[in-house]
Structure formats: structure tokens, C-alpha cells
Amino acid sequence: MRVSRSLAKTLRQDPGEAETASHRLMLRAGMMMQVGAGVYSYLPLALQSIQKIEAIIREEINAAGGQEVLMPALQPLEIWKQSGRDVAFGDNMFHLFDRREREMVIAPTHEEVITLIATSNVESYRDLPLLLYQIQTKFRDEPRPRAGLLRGREFTMKDAYSFDTDEEALDVTYQRMRIAYRNIFRRCGLPTLEVEADSGAIGGKDSHEFIMPADSGEDTVLVCPTGDYAANSERAISVIFPAPESPEGELTLLETPGVKTIADLVASMGISEAQTLKAVFYAADNAIVLVTIRGDIDVNEVKLKNLLGVRDLRLATADEARSAGLTPGSTSPIGLTSIKRIGDPSIEQGNNFVAGANQDNKHYKNVNYPRDFEVDTIAPIGTSKAGDGCPNCGAFLDEVRGIEVGHVFKLGTFFTRTFGGDYLDDEGKLNPMVMGCYGIGVTRVLAAAIEQNHDDKGILYPAPIAPFQVHLVALNADKEEVSAAADETYAQLLALGYDVLFDDRLGESAGVKFNDADLLGLPVRVVISPRNLKNGVVEIKRRRAAESTQVPAAELSAAVAEALAKDEN
RNA sequence: CGGGGUGUGGCGCAGCCCGGUAGCGCGCCUGCAUGGGGUGCAGGAGGCCGUUGGUUCGAAUCCAAUCACCCCGACCA
């Protein structure tokens, strides 16, 4: 591609609306344009990267036995009613009416349709296992789209669905897909953590996320430095630090005027957070639930939601708490029997806690479980954090921020039971197929790649997903000998099979061209200039290297190959 | 949905308080010079001031409504 003929121009200044690195750089580099909140046009530079990512995905999923299909975004609401997921998705799904006033949706995902496909094509165990996938546009009316392609309302996703005879067969498929995913991210040149994940409301047993470490990420992952454990914080089960224990004291009421929070308690009594209990009240599908947990640990709402099996979970308002008999500021499980009470195991890790008294401006000291209060259920609902112990080896866990780019999980038989997805086994009996599902956010991978690979001058593409591999720059291109040599080099590189962006612009200064090259971040830059021509050399610089090297013009091909190879390590 | 903010040439912004018919930088076009890290000089093109309504002799500016977008929180690839 010749820059003189290319559509998009680079911007010298950062666009005002973009704060996140990938968003800012993609707009500056002329890769995309915003159409609406979370909705973008992909211009050639972005599209070519996306297509390279897709090509790698196709190769690996095909190698894993996948067959590519393409399903519609526009779907009748009916099938979503059938699965009940019209309610589950709620406002996150786009709805519309056709001319006959039939309600349609624009699909956020494709379990319903793929199950219908499998249901009408699979008859016996001889048709299984089956792995179907598509690369297609998803529509989700996100509550808050953000950061360009990191979280859009319209985005490209690779979604794969597997159908197996039973759980054991699904295990095999699931492991094969995990390996395919590792291959995909490795081949894209993108280091990715594979972590245990929450499988969500309909999820089955196993679930893993692929997380690209990046500060701008929305996920927090806990990783054991020994490498034997990695999990999303939504899901992580860690060993908590024990609180100091002492001989049990007598339950004593304290006057604590003005003390409303754990921080207040800690400050006024000179104790540690781990020597307190906090009681947090939630509205769970409109019932009030009281959660008691050690003061140094935060409630993990994902775990709590899963435990309660509710759809909506939020902190209750102070008024709701009062009408349930609680005293905000001094909330306590002590003496409380009227509402559902959940306890985290941390309330047994330590003793003689300070806790609320359910009376204004009063707390108790020497609170001990179960001597002084009861709960209905003890279950781990705390948030793991850095410094907790690894559940496998006890080492201190590290916390890493990252972007979720892939998710695999076992679905089980929910959809096949709903849509009659039965097959005949080798004894002639009907069984529901067992499903797995596997997603990669393709456009998000691009944004995450830039989050992970940039400096203050611009993007640093991993070579496999760069829109072009080589950025050929002609300096003083209006000089006859330069343009002739550059044209020749361009043809030569194309003939060698490289994707080349050729900056053939007349009249742009060297500085402009170099800065554009740094901004676009293609892995290898080749410079043709009067100076180099006089010396009989071409100049090669890797974007990631500080210095350029000069090689005889005849060795160009080998030098480019070597530079690209270096980049892939 | 709650909280905070912004809408003025392609991009970044000023002007708004205190109403008088829009300005700066970048980019773009033309010419001359320059020629290895956003080069210089000269000339030029380009704006329904988000939208609607109101106040006024007069509105980018004041009032009201509305729309859009961004950021922070609950959701997901």
C-alpha cells in the first residue's frame, strides 16, 4: 500500500475523547473512526490487523476440528423466550420490531441458534463430537461502552460451540480448545494468562479465561509466583492471613459515638481490620441479606450472587436496612434472626472481634462465632487479594490487572435440553448432547495488543498481527534516483511476499515520516534516502530497537527476514 | 441507572461570566525555499457555534427543553 494513496491520515495531536492508550493510538493512527458510543468503523489499518488475527484463529480452530458457519445477527425473540435468556440478558440485548410488529433481537451471542443447528443435524452418536464456530459481529447494549475497542456495543467475536456425547467426551474437547487458544495467542505474539474463571449463571463445571496483562484491564487476576495457580479474583479461593487469637473474653457493649466504619473502629480502638467483623447488607432480588465477614476482607459480589442464585444483587439502601431491623453504621448479625444471614469462613479465622451492636453508636467487643451469633450459611464469599496464600502451595499470591480476550467454558445440557438436542447412543437410547462454548473477542484482541505493546511514540505491533510487516520509507522521494530505487525496493519486498506500507509521499519531511512510522508501529522500517543510495546501503530498523542498521542493498531480503525473526522471539 | 464533564472548520482548543454577527494552533490547497526526527516564508480555502424553543432591536454568549459523546461505579469477549 502506498501512503500517498491511502485513505486515512495520522493525527498529530491526541483526540480529546480518548484516554486509554489503544483508543488514543488507534484514532491517531487513522485505524478507525467512531460512529456512536461503542460503535466504530474499521479503516484499512485496523481491518488488516483484524483479518490477520482472524486467519490465525481460523487455522487453529480448524486444526482442532472446527467447522466454520455463519449465523444471523437478526433473530426472532421467540427462541430467546424459549431459553429464558431474553430475561437473563435484559437491557443488554437490542430489540426491534419488524414491519409486521414481530419482535426481533440483534443477537449478543449464539447458543440458541447453534443448538437449533446441531439439533436438526445430529441424529446419533456417530455424528459426534461436533465443533462449530463462526467469526461474526456481536451486538450488546453495554451499560457503559468504554475505551474504544476494549468494550464496544458492536464487536467481532469468534464463538465456537462443541457438542459431545457425555461429560468425559466434553472434557477431551475442552482440553483441545484450551490448547487451541494457547496456540492462537502465542502465534499472535501476545502473552496471555490462562486463569480459572467464574462460569456465570448458566455455566457448568469448568471455566477458564485468557487474560492479557495490561494496566487498563478491567479484570483482576491472582497468580501464584510458582505457577501452580491463577484465577480471576471473582473466582479465586485463597488462604487468608489468620487474625491474632487470644483467650475468649466476655461479650461487652461499648459506647462508640460517631464510629460508623471499619476504618473508624480501627482508628479509635487501635486494632487491626482483621480484629473486626463487618456486616454488609444486600438487596438480593429484593430480599435483604446480611453478610458477615472479617473486617479486612471485601465481599465478592460475584461469589455471593452465585451462592444465593439470584439475578440482581446490590448493596441495600440504609432505609431498606432499617426496615429489616438493622442499624446502619453499627450493623451486626448479633441477635438477628429475621433475615437471611451469610457468613464468610473468615469469621472463624480469629476471635474476640469488635463488631456492630445493632444499636446507634454502640459496638460489641469480644465477639465470637458461633458463641455470640448465628448465620444460616457459611460459604466463602470474600475477595482474594495480593498477599493471600495460594490454595495449592501457600505461597503469597500476586495481583495482576488484565483484559479478558478469551473465555472457554462447559455449558452442559441446558440448551440441548431446552431445544430437544438429543442423539441416539449406541444402545439406541436418547440422550442430550453436552455442550461447551468458547469465545474470543477479536476486535478486543487488537485493542488489548496495543495496550500491551506501545510506547510514548506509538504502537509496537507484534509482527504476526501487524497490518503490514514492513514500513518502507522514501526520504526526499521527489528526487528521481530515490523514487526509482524506492519503487524497485517496494516491488522487491512485495515479490518476497511481505506486506509493505510504502511511504512514497512527496514533500513530507524526514521527521514527519519517521514519526508516522513510529506511530503506526510496523515491526520493520526500511529507509531509502539519497544518503543511503550514495553509500549503496539500505537502512533497517526494528520498531522495538533503539538503533538502525545499514546493510548493502543486495542483502535487503535477508536483513528484513532476520529483523522480523528477531521480533517474533 | 447514579455521579462528574464536554459539544465552536478535518483535529486540538479559546471566545460564553460582562449579548453587537467567530478567533488561535495543527492539518488542507497554491507558490518559493529547505531536505535524516513533526522545516521556513508568502498567499488561500474551509464554520447550520449539537438540536429545538424562548428572552432581546440583536444570541456561540442569557433562559428552558432535548439529543449526543466522554470519564468514574454495577455487567462481559
XYZ file of C-alpha atoms (C1' of nucleotides) in Angstrom:
646
model
C 0.000 0.000 0.000
C 1.252 3.413 -0.946
C 0.779 6.032 1.752
C 0.173 8.662 -0.943
C -2.943 6.725 -1.945
C -4.156 5.565 1.440
C -7.420 6.690 2.951
C -6.612 7.699 6.451
C -4.237 10.323 7.701
C -2.477 10.316 11.016
C -3.253 12.945 13.609
C -0.532 14.963 15.262
C -2.495 15.519 18.440
C -4.358 13.121 20.640
C -8.095 13.115 20.074
C -9.870 14.673 23.023
C -12.220 11.840 23.843
C -9.636 9.086 24.073
C -7.888 8.382 27.343
C -6.900 4.752 27.064
C -3.698 4.089 25.120
C -5.141 1.770 22.492
C -8.125 4.038 21.896
C -5.930 7.100 21.568
C -3.355 5.451 19.319
C -5.905 3.779 17.070
C -7.613 7.107 16.448
C -4.341 8.942 15.949
C -3.054 6.310 13.564
C -6.204 6.591 11.460
C -7.174 2.980 12.124
C -10.775 3.618 12.996
C -13.474 6.241 13.389
C -16.203 6.486 15.940
C -19.796 6.347 14.762
C -21.507 6.211 18.138
C -20.890 5.111 21.696
C -19.081 1.796 21.439
C -19.568 1.674 17.658
C -16.676 2.154 15.231
C -15.793 1.963 11.564
C -12.644 -0.034 10.981
C -10.399 1.655 8.443
C -7.839 -0.333 6.430
C -5.063 -0.399 9.024
C -7.328 -1.828 11.705
C -9.118 -4.191 9.359
C -5.885 -5.712 8.119
C -4.785 -6.483 11.670
C -8.187 -7.926 12.465
C -8.005 -10.127 9.389
C -4.593 -11.427 10.430
C -5.895 -12.278 13.878
C -8.892 -13.995 12.291
C -6.665 -16.000 9.972
C -4.676 -17.343 12.922
C -7.886 -18.178 14.766
C -9.318 -19.997 11.750
C -6.206 -22.085 11.306
C -6.110 -23.156 14.918
C -9.825 -23.815 15.337
C -9.889 -25.737 12.072
C -6.910 -27.725 13.296
C -8.876 -28.517 16.441
C -11.633 -29.959 14.262
C -13.815 -26.883 13.947
C -16.197 -26.270 11.052
C -16.930 -22.646 10.244
C -20.507 -21.468 9.920
C -22.121 -18.048 9.912
C -25.250 -17.318 11.876
C -27.530 -14.298 11.669
C -27.373 -11.347 13.997
C -31.095 -10.732 13.456
C -33.186 -13.300 15.289
C -36.785 -13.737 16.388
C -37.324 -13.012 20.054
C -39.170 -16.339 20.287
C -36.081 -18.506 20.570
C -34.771 -16.315 23.369
C -38.036 -16.685 25.210
C -37.702 -20.394 24.799
C -34.345 -20.449 26.561
C -35.413 -17.800 29.030
C -32.405 -15.718 28.172
C -34.434 -12.731 26.991
C -34.872 -12.098 30.699
C -31.291 -13.009 31.572
C -29.859 -10.554 29.054
C -32.471 -7.914 29.741
C -31.465 -4.475 28.529
C -28.125 -5.774 27.279
C -29.874 -7.181 24.215
C -31.011 -4.904 21.369
C -34.678 -5.323 20.448
C -36.584 -4.144 17.421
C -39.877 -4.720 15.681
C -40.236 -5.735 12.059
C -42.913 -4.298 9.756
C -45.442 -6.810 10.985
C -44.776 -5.823 14.562
C -42.972 -9.049 15.336
C -40.364 -8.537 17.991
C -36.822 -9.307 16.901
C -33.490 -9.147 18.672
C -29.969 -8.483 17.473
C -28.050 -11.334 18.951
C -25.465 -10.825 21.676
C -24.362 -14.485 21.386
C -25.457 -17.609 19.556
C -26.120 -20.569 21.837
C -29.786 -20.679 20.842
C -29.232 -20.741 17.097
C -26.241 -23.082 17.173
C -28.205 -25.521 19.300
C -31.017 -25.440 16.763
C -28.468 -26.170 14.038
C -26.981 -29.081 15.928
C -30.375 -30.354 16.975
C -31.651 -30.718 13.457
C -28.419 -32.144 12.041
C -27.232 -34.552 14.727
C -29.114 -37.811 14.988
C -26.785 -40.328 16.519
C -23.544 -40.659 18.440
C -21.908 -41.293 15.074
C -22.403 -37.574 14.286
C -20.494 -36.559 17.409
C -18.327 -34.886 18.518
C -19.143 -31.721 16.649
C -17.299 -28.413 16.847
C -18.888 -25.430 15.089
C -17.679 -21.860 15.073
C -18.134 -18.522 13.444
C -16.418 -15.157 13.313
C -19.255 -12.719 13.445
C -20.444 -9.376 14.737
C -21.995 -9.329 18.173
C -24.317 -6.669 19.493
C -24.566 -5.925 23.175
C -26.144 -2.810 24.586
C -23.484 -2.440 27.233
C -24.357 -0.242 30.182
C -21.094 1.563 29.612
C -19.042 1.116 26.471
C -15.519 2.313 27.053
C -12.001 2.733 25.770
C -12.577 2.324 22.046
C -12.493 -1.312 21.040
C -11.889 -2.584 24.554
C -15.583 -2.583 25.272
C -17.853 -1.908 22.348
C -21.525 -2.427 21.705
C -20.825 -3.871 18.280
C -17.725 -6.045 18.063
C -16.276 -9.030 16.289
C -16.210 -12.286 18.141
C -15.100 -15.775 17.337
C -17.581 -18.027 19.047
C -17.280 -21.794 18.971
C -19.660 -24.388 20.329
C -18.973 -28.054 20.926
C -21.393 -30.946 21.119
C -20.364 -34.194 22.760
C -21.963 -37.413 23.897
C -21.159 -37.001 27.577
C -19.079 -35.158 30.163
C -15.985 -37.274 29.529
C -16.085 -36.535 25.827
C -16.619 -32.853 26.585
C -13.506 -32.938 28.781
C -11.480 -34.028 25.769
C -12.924 -31.309 23.546
C -12.498 -28.721 26.278
C -8.826 -29.535 26.739
C -8.309 -29.446 22.989
C -9.846 -25.982 22.832
C -7.677 -24.732 25.673
C -4.643 -25.820 23.694
C -6.008 -24.191 20.540
C -6.452 -20.961 22.478
C -2.920 -21.097 23.827
C -1.685 -21.603 20.263
C -3.736 -18.689 18.973
C -2.428 -16.175 21.483
C 1.118 -17.463 21.211
C 1.018 -17.180 17.430
C -0.390 -13.651 17.687
C 2.666 -12.785 19.776
C 0.535 -11.904 22.788
C 1.482 -13.211 26.230
C -1.727 -14.298 27.910
C -2.574 -15.752 31.282
C -4.935 -18.694 31.429
C -6.906 -18.444 34.633
C -9.759 -20.162 36.405
C -12.905 -18.147 35.976
C -16.419 -17.723 37.152
C -18.697 -19.507 34.726
C -21.698 -17.268 35.233
C -25.329 -18.061 35.773
C -25.766 -20.961 33.352
C -22.171 -22.146 33.430
C -21.229 -25.695 34.143
C -18.234 -27.023 35.999
C -15.143 -25.692 34.306
C -14.361 -22.263 33.034
C -11.134 -20.585 32.056
C -10.391 -17.081 30.898
C -7.491 -15.897 28.802
C -6.288 -12.605 30.190
C -3.777 -10.261 28.612
C -1.924 -8.413 31.351
C -2.421 -4.647 30.960
C -2.947 -1.874 33.463
C -6.022 -0.626 31.657
C -7.699 -4.012 32.048
C -10.975 -4.434 33.868
C -10.160 -7.792 35.413
C -8.025 -8.623 38.396
C -6.247 -11.925 38.398
C -4.496 -13.665 41.283
C -1.407 -15.514 40.247
C 0.851 -17.783 42.258
C 4.520 -16.971 41.588
C 5.295 -20.695 41.499
C 2.917 -21.018 38.551
C 0.601 -23.586 40.125
C -2.435 -21.326 40.451
C -4.048 -18.487 38.538
C -7.626 -17.351 38.904
C -9.840 -14.384 38.279
C -10.449 -12.559 41.539
C -14.170 -13.177 41.003
C -13.479 -16.815 41.430
C -10.194 -17.175 43.351
C -10.205 -19.140 46.571
C -7.180 -18.183 48.606
C -5.774 -18.875 52.043
C -6.392 -15.810 54.175
C -3.996 -14.451 56.706
C -5.090 -15.537 60.221
C -6.025 -12.830 62.675
C -4.346 -12.855 66.086
C -6.201 -15.020 68.621
C -6.408 -14.613 72.371
C -8.310 -16.368 75.187
C -12.042 -15.788 74.694
C -13.256 -12.697 76.515
C -16.720 -11.766 77.693
C -19.084 -10.096 75.202
C -19.062 -6.431 76.166
C -21.101 -3.486 74.895
C -19.043 -0.387 74.052
C -20.102 3.221 73.594
C -18.701 4.256 70.211
C -20.111 7.665 69.361
C -19.594 8.668 65.752
C -17.963 5.382 64.760
C -19.567 4.277 61.513
C -16.993 2.362 59.522
C -14.320 -0.266 59.921
C -11.740 2.475 59.383
C -13.274 4.440 62.276
C -13.193 1.374 64.509
C -9.597 0.611 63.675
C -8.567 4.201 64.322
C -10.488 4.674 67.568
C -9.607 1.332 69.154
C -6.075 0.836 67.902
C -6.782 -2.604 66.498
C -6.263 -4.101 63.050
C -9.007 -4.562 60.486
C -8.626 -8.310 60.894
C -9.779 -7.967 64.503
C -13.143 -6.619 63.428
C -16.190 -8.098 61.783
C -18.181 -6.222 59.232
C -21.780 -6.866 58.400
C -22.861 -5.837 54.910
C -26.468 -5.798 53.820
C -27.526 -6.578 50.278
C -30.739 -6.473 48.326
C -30.853 -9.821 46.539
C -33.828 -9.949 44.170
C -35.487 -7.608 46.685
C -34.863 -9.732 49.773
C -32.444 -8.314 52.314
C -29.436 -10.491 53.032
C -26.863 -9.832 55.735
C -23.305 -10.876 55.042
C -20.810 -11.118 57.879
C -17.135 -11.166 57.035
C -13.862 -10.297 58.719
C -13.155 -6.578 58.541
C -10.033 -6.846 56.380
C -11.786 -8.742 53.596
C -14.146 -7.377 50.975
C -17.299 -9.170 49.939
C -17.031 -10.670 46.463
C -20.373 -9.949 44.893
C -19.934 -12.490 42.118
C -19.433 -15.294 44.607
C -22.319 -14.045 46.705
C -24.599 -13.828 43.711
C -23.739 -17.355 42.661
C -24.250 -18.641 46.200
C -27.658 -17.006 46.511
C -28.663 -17.942 42.976
C -30.221 -14.535 42.370
C -30.377 -12.349 39.295
C -29.950 -8.931 40.866
C -27.633 -8.163 43.709
C -26.810 -4.737 45.009
C -25.992 -3.050 48.259
C -29.191 -2.313 50.132
C -30.006 1.265 50.958
C -29.878 2.479 54.534
C -33.678 2.683 54.583
C -34.039 -0.880 53.365
C -31.636 -1.971 56.069
C -33.556 -0.124 58.781
C -36.829 -1.650 57.717
C -35.171 -5.066 58.001
C -34.251 -4.280 61.609
C -30.641 -3.279 61.025
C -28.798 -0.224 62.254
C -26.552 1.161 59.530
C -23.207 2.158 60.975
C -23.447 -0.455 63.683
C -24.916 -3.304 61.673
C -24.498 -6.660 63.322
C -25.530 -10.276 62.999
C -25.838 -10.475 66.788
C -29.362 -11.265 67.898
C -30.614 -11.129 64.352
C -32.938 -13.901 63.223
C -35.452 -12.308 60.888
C -33.435 -12.183 57.665
C -31.133 -14.441 55.713
C -27.596 -14.421 57.108
C -24.486 -15.494 55.281
C -21.085 -15.847 56.922
C -17.679 -15.997 55.329
C -15.300 -18.617 56.768
C -13.029 -15.749 57.791
C -15.268 -15.135 60.821
C -13.776 -18.316 62.249
C -10.213 -17.180 61.498
C -9.554 -15.139 64.601
C -11.574 -14.326 67.717
C -12.605 -11.638 70.187
C -13.693 -9.445 67.290
C -15.136 -5.987 67.528
C -18.464 -5.839 65.733
C -21.580 -3.720 65.474
C -24.278 -3.936 68.132
C -27.294 -3.027 66.002
C -27.761 -0.010 68.243
C -26.785 3.511 67.283
C -23.286 4.447 68.436
C -22.633 1.090 70.085
C -20.372 -1.821 69.228
C -19.547 -5.071 70.958
C -16.094 -6.336 71.741
C -15.060 -9.954 72.247
C -17.500 -11.159 69.613
C -17.012 -14.833 68.837
C -18.663 -17.102 66.332
C -20.703 -19.237 66.926
C -20.880 -18.336 70.621
C -22.439 -14.885 70.106
C -24.317 -15.035 66.818
C -25.539 -17.399 64.168
C -25.609 -17.454 60.404
C -27.708 -19.581 58.067
C -24.840 -20.488 55.759
C -21.067 -20.395 55.953
C -19.572 -20.125 52.471
C -16.512 -18.434 51.004
C -17.703 -15.097 49.643
C -14.615 -12.999 50.268
C -12.467 -11.300 47.645
C -8.976 -12.689 47.353
C -6.184 -10.187 47.212
C -2.467 -9.931 46.763
C -0.645 -11.403 49.726
C -3.231 -14.112 50.375
C -1.928 -17.656 50.277
C -2.023 -19.852 47.194
C -4.600 -22.627 47.714
C -2.187 -25.169 46.245
C 1.172 -24.289 47.763
C 0.611 -21.473 50.237
C 2.949 -19.014 48.514
C 1.876 -15.380 48.532
C -0.350 -14.606 45.542
C 0.327 -11.689 43.207
C -2.361 -9.476 41.744
C -2.306 -8.692 38.017
C -4.627 -6.394 36.058
C -5.620 -7.630 32.661
C -8.004 -7.693 29.733
C -10.173 -10.716 29.120
C -9.662 -11.703 25.494
C -10.951 -15.255 25.588
C -13.234 -17.419 27.653
C -13.894 -21.135 27.452
C -16.486 -22.910 29.497
C -18.508 -26.041 29.823
C -22.164 -25.391 29.189
C -23.565 -28.839 29.933
C -27.026 -29.756 28.696
C -29.043 -26.624 29.423
C -29.519 -25.655 25.777
C -29.791 -29.141 24.333
C -32.489 -29.992 26.866
C -34.304 -26.756 26.084
C -34.251 -27.242 22.317
C -34.561 -31.024 22.155
C -30.932 -31.612 21.257
C -30.951 -35.368 21.752
C -28.915 -38.024 19.988
C -29.251 -41.793 19.872
C -26.466 -43.584 21.690
C -25.022 -46.964 20.698
C -27.775 -48.707 22.656
C -30.485 -46.829 20.846
C -31.306 -44.554 23.770
C -31.894 -40.798 23.563
C -29.505 -38.524 25.456
C -28.995 -34.772 25.405
C -25.778 -33.593 23.799
C -23.320 -31.980 26.191
C -22.120 -28.550 25.127
C -19.089 -26.371 25.584
C -18.634 -22.831 24.384
C -15.549 -20.851 23.525
C -15.230 -17.157 22.738
C -12.518 -14.780 21.604
C -13.127 -11.056 21.319
C -11.334 -10.493 18.028
C -11.527 -6.712 17.941
C -10.722 -6.616 21.626
C -7.599 -8.686 20.966
C -6.381 -5.912 18.682
C -7.031 -3.210 21.253
C -5.501 -5.308 24.030
C -2.453 -5.989 21.857
C -1.906 -2.241 21.574
C -2.484 -1.766 25.297
C 0.237 -4.300 25.874
C 2.558 -3.087 23.109
C 3.088 0.644 22.833
C 5.459 3.376 23.920
C 5.167 7.142 24.051
C 5.690 7.436 20.295
C 3.144 4.886 19.190
C 2.247 1.272 18.642
C 4.714 -1.634 18.703
C 2.906 -4.370 16.820
C 3.782 -7.976 17.309
C 4.759 -8.954 13.773
C 2.092 -11.633 13.227
C -0.795 -9.211 13.669
C 0.721 -6.037 12.255
C -1.312 -4.689 9.329
C 1.931 -4.617 7.335
C 5.227 -6.200 8.229
C 7.464 -3.631 6.588
C 7.240 0.145 6.543
C 9.234 1.296 3.532
C 10.133 4.970 3.834
C 11.466 7.020 0.937
C 13.147 10.251 2.064
C 13.285 13.081 -0.479
C 11.042 10.993 -2.650
C 10.738 13.735 -5.249
C 14.330 13.069 -6.251
C 14.382 10.860 -9.297
C 17.001 8.403 -8.042
C 15.226 7.971 -4.698
C 11.803 7.290 -6.152
C 13.272 4.873 -8.671
C 15.191 2.967 -6.004
C 12.247 3.012 -3.613
C 9.831 1.755 -6.264
C 12.234 -1.026 -7.027
C 12.617 -1.948 -3.355
C 8.852 -1.868 -2.931
C 8.393 -4.290 -5.816
C 11.167 -6.480 -4.480
C 9.657 -6.722 -0.976
C 6.201 -7.440 -2.382
C 7.684 -10.156 -4.579
C 9.224 -11.680 -1.479
C 5.736 -11.973 -0.037
C 5.856 -9.219 2.565
C 3.006 -6.892 3.341
C 4.512 -3.472 2.782
C 3.358 0.015 3.608
C 5.279 2.324 1.291
C 5.624 5.927 2.380
C 6.129 7.428 -1.063
C 4.770 10.862 -0.171
C 6.495 13.743 -1.920
C 7.462 16.744 0.107
C 6.926 15.309 3.574
C 9.976 15.826 5.703
C 12.004 13.032 7.200
C 10.742 13.873 10.660
C 7.109 13.556 9.649
C 7.700 10.204 8.012
C 9.687 8.812 10.931
C 7.127 9.959 13.434
C 4.331 8.403 11.410
C 6.310 5.188 11.202
C 6.762 5.172 14.967
C 3.079 5.912 15.476
C 1.885 3.115 13.200
C 4.375 0.746 14.793
C 5.033 -1.723 11.994
C 7.756 -4.137 13.082
C 10.427 -3.276 10.489
C 11.238 0.062 8.882
C 13.324 0.260 5.715
C 14.670 3.658 4.676
C 15.665 4.623 1.148
C 17.359 8.032 1.006
C 19.910 9.939 -1.061
C 22.460 9.352 1.670
C 21.883 5.619 1.776
C 21.861 5.400 -2.006
C 25.202 7.151 -2.204
C 26.615 4.600 0.245
C 24.993 1.688 -1.584
C 23.065 0.624 1.518
C 19.537 0.334 2.771
C 18.761 1.094 6.322
C 16.767 -1.259 8.508
C 15.310 -0.521 11.881
C 13.123 -2.652 14.066
C 10.438 -0.611 15.790
C 11.445 -2.185 19.068
C 15.159 -1.487 18.591
C 16.842 1.764 19.535
C 19.218 1.892 16.588
C 19.042 1.206 12.890
C 21.495 -0.910 10.938
C 22.753 -0.420 7.410
C 23.167 -3.304 5.037
C 24.311 -3.500 1.415
C 21.309 -3.172 -0.867
C 21.846 -6.691 -2.137
C 21.322 -8.120 1.364
C 17.971 -6.436 1.923
C 15.903 -9.580 1.760
C 17.978 -11.475 4.311
C 18.151 -8.464 6.606
C 14.383 -7.952 6.614
C 13.824 -11.626 7.302
C 16.292 -11.517 10.156
C 14.739 -8.405 11.662
C 11.264 -9.936 11.553
C 12.525 -13.166 13.051
C 14.093 -11.253 15.920
C 10.774 -9.610 16.569
C 8.965 -12.884 16.854
C 11.108 -14.043 19.746
C -29.202 3.678 36.107
C -26.391 7.020 39.851
C -22.211 10.660 39.965
C -18.850 14.083 37.156
C -17.858 16.546 32.476
C -17.989 18.176 27.205
C -20.476 19.715 22.455
C -17.487 26.120 18.311
C -13.998 24.487 10.360
C -10.838 17.665 9.448
C -8.044 17.541 14.696
C -6.815 20.195 19.441
C -8.733 24.460 21.768
C -10.090 29.979 23.043
C -14.373 33.169 22.981
C -19.578 32.467 26.881
C -19.417 35.435 33.410
C -19.939 41.036 31.068
C -25.093 39.676 24.363
C -23.112 43.566 18.967
C -22.574 38.696 13.970
C -16.336 33.992 15.366
C -10.620 33.514 16.632
C -5.801 30.683 17.592
C -2.564 26.303 16.757
C -2.263 21.948 13.762
C -3.875 19.842 9.276
C -5.563 21.064 3.992
C -4.686 23.966 -1.095
C -1.020 27.210 -4.183
C 3.949 29.128 -4.831
C 9.088 29.648 -3.461
C 12.885 27.887 -0.471
C 14.522 23.592 2.513
C 15.889 18.365 2.530
C 17.649 12.484 8.101
C 13.211 13.227 13.669
C 6.548 16.854 13.175
C 11.342 22.738 8.240
C 10.666 28.152 6.827
C 8.256 32.306 4.254
C 4.088 34.215 1.455
C -0.830 33.695 -0.265
C -5.570 30.913 0.171
C -9.986 27.540 1.060
C -12.991 25.827 4.849
C -17.656 27.078 10.413
C -26.163 25.455 10.189
C -21.183 27.646 17.209
C -25.089 19.762 18.858
C -30.680 20.485 18.169
C -35.341 22.927 19.272
C -37.899 26.685 21.579
C -37.765 31.309 24.358
C -35.871 36.416 26.012
C -33.904 40.644 23.097
C -33.507 45.704 18.137
C -29.642 41.881 18.176
C -27.764 35.268 20.946
C -21.871 30.990 20.219
C -22.785 34.097 24.636
C -28.760 34.684 28.753
C -33.163 31.069 29.934
C -35.665 26.272 29.065
C -36.036 21.654 26.959
C -33.785 17.933 24.284
C -30.012 14.970 21.831
C -25.132 13.170 21.511
C -20.415 11.940 23.350
C -16.533 11.200 27.275
C -14.951 9.786 32.324
C -15.956 7.125 37.399
C -19.186 2.901 39.564
C -22.774 -2.246 38.936
C -22.030 -6.151 33.518
C -18.857 -9.041 29.566
C -15.310 -11.263 24.604
